[in-house]
Coordinates of C-alpha atoms in Angstrom, one line a residue:
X1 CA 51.2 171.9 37.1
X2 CA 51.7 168.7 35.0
X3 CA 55.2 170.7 33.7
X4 CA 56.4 171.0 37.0
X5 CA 55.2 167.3 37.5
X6 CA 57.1 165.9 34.8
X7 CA 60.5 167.9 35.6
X8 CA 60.3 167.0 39.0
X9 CA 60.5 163.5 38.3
X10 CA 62.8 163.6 35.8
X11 CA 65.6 161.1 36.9
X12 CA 68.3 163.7 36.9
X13 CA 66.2 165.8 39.9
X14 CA 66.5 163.2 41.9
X15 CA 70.0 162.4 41.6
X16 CA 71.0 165.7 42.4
X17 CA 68.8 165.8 45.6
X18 CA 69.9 162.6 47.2
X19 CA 73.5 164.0 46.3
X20 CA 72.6 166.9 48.3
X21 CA 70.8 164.9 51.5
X22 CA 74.0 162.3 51.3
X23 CA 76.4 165.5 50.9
X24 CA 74.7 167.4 54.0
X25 CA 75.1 164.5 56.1
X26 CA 78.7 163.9 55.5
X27 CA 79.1 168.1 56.0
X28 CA 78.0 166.8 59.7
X29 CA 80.6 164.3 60.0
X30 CA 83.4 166.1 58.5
X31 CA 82.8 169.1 60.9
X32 CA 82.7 167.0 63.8
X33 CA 86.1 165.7 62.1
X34 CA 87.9 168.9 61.7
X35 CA 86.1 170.7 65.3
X36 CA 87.0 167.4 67.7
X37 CA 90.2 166.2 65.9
X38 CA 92.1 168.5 63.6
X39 CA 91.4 171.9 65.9
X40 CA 93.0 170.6 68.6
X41 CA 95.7 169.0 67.0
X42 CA 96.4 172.9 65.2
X43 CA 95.8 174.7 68.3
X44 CA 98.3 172.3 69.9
X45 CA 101.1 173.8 68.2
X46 CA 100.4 177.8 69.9
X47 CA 101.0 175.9 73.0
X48 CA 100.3 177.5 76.5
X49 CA 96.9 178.8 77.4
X50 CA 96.5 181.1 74.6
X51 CA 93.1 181.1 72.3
X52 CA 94.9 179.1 69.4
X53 CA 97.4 179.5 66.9
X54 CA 97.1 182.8 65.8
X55 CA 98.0 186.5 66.4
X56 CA 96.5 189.0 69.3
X57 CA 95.9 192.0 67.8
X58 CA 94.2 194.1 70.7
X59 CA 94.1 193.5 74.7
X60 CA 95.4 190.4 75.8
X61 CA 93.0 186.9 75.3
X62 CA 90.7 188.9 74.2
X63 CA 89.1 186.3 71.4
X64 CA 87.1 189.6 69.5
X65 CA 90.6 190.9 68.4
X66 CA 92.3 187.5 68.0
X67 CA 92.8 186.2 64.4
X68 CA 93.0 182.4 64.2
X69 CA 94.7 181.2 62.2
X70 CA 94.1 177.8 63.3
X71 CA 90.4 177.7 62.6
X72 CA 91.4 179.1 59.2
X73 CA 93.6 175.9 58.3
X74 CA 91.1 173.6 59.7
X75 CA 88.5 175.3 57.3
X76 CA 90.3 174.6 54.7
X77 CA 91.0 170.9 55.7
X78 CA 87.2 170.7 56.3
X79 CA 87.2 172.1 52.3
X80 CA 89.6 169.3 50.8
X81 CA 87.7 167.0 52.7
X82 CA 84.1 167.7 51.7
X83 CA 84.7 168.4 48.0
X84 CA 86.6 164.9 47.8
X85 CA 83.7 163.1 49.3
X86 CA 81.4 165.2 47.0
X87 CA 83.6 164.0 44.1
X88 CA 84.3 160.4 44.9
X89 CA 80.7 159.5 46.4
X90 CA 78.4 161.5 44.2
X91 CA 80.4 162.4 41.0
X92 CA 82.1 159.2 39.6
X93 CA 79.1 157.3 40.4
X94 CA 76.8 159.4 38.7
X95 CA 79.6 159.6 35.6
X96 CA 79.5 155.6 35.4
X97 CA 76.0 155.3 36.1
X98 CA 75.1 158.2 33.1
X99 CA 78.1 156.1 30.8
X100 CA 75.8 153.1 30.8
X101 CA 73.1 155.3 29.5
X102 CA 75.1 156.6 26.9
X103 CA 75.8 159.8 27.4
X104 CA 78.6 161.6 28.5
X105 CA 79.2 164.0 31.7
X106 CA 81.4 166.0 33.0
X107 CA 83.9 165.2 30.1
X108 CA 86.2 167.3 27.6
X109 CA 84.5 169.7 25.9
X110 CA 83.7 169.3 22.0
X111 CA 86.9 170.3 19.5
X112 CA 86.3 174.0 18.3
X113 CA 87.9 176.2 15.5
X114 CA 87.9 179.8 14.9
X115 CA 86.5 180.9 11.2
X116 CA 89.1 182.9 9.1
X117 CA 86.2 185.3 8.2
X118 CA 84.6 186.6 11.2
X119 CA 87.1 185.4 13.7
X120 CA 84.3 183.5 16.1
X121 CA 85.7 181.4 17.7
X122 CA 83.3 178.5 19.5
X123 CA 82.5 176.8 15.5
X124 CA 82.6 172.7 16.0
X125 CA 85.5 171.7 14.2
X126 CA 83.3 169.8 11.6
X127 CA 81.4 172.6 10.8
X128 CA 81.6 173.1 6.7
X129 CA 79.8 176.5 7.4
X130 CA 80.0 179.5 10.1
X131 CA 77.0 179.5 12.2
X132 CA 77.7 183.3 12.2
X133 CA 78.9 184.8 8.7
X134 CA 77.4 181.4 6.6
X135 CA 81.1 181.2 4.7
X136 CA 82.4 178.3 4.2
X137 CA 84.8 177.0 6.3
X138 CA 87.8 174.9 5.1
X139 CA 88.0 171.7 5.6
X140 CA 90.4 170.4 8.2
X141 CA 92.5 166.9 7.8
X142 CA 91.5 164.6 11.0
X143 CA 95.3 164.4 11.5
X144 CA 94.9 168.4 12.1
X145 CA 92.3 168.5 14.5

């Protein structure tokens, strides 16, 4: 139990589940957005009575056979929408924040090289030996890497 203790309350736990309250909240708002706002703007353009913008497939207004294209579109606003608030309100905060600490996230990954010998290829590229085969590796210029 103290295991579970200590990992719970490990800082990085609780990051990610205040980024999940505060990204649940804003899924609320941003369907609210996309249902009051950008639906009706979409199914403005079918015009007429008809169910939305889309294409009847079976008996007429007959919303079981109707494919909507409209809700699709506004799905994918809703999408856009969400991911960017996830990025810009959760993400580049938690990059600064784990920048101060000294450690980096979410960042390039580490140079790699392939060895000549057994042709793996996910070796660092400072590696004097292969993790894999033992040979040694040859060394690289930094102007190379």
């Amino acid at each position: 139990m103290k295991g579970f203790k200590n990992f719970l309350m490990r800082g990085d736990v609780i990051v990610v589940a205040v980024g999940l309250v505060v990204a649940l909240a804003f899924s609320g708002l941003i369907t609210a957005f996309t249902t009051n706002i950008i639906n009706p703007i979409v199914s403005s353009f079918q015009g007429g009575k008809s169910l939305g913008l889309g294409v009847q497939l079976g008996a007429g207004n007959n919303p079981k056979t109707f494919v909507d294209f409209g809700s699709f579109i506004s799905a994918i606003i809703y999408f856009v929408i969400f991911i960017a608030v996830v990025y810009f309100l959760i993400v580049v905060p938690y990059k600064h924040v784990q920048a101060r600490r000294g450690q980096v996230v979410f960042g390039d990954p580490a140079p790699v090289k392939t060895c000549p010998y057994c042709l793996s290829s996910d070796l660092p590229a400072a590696a004097s030996k292969c993790k894999y085969c033992g040979t040694d590796q040859p060394s690289t210029s930094p102007a190379a890497v």
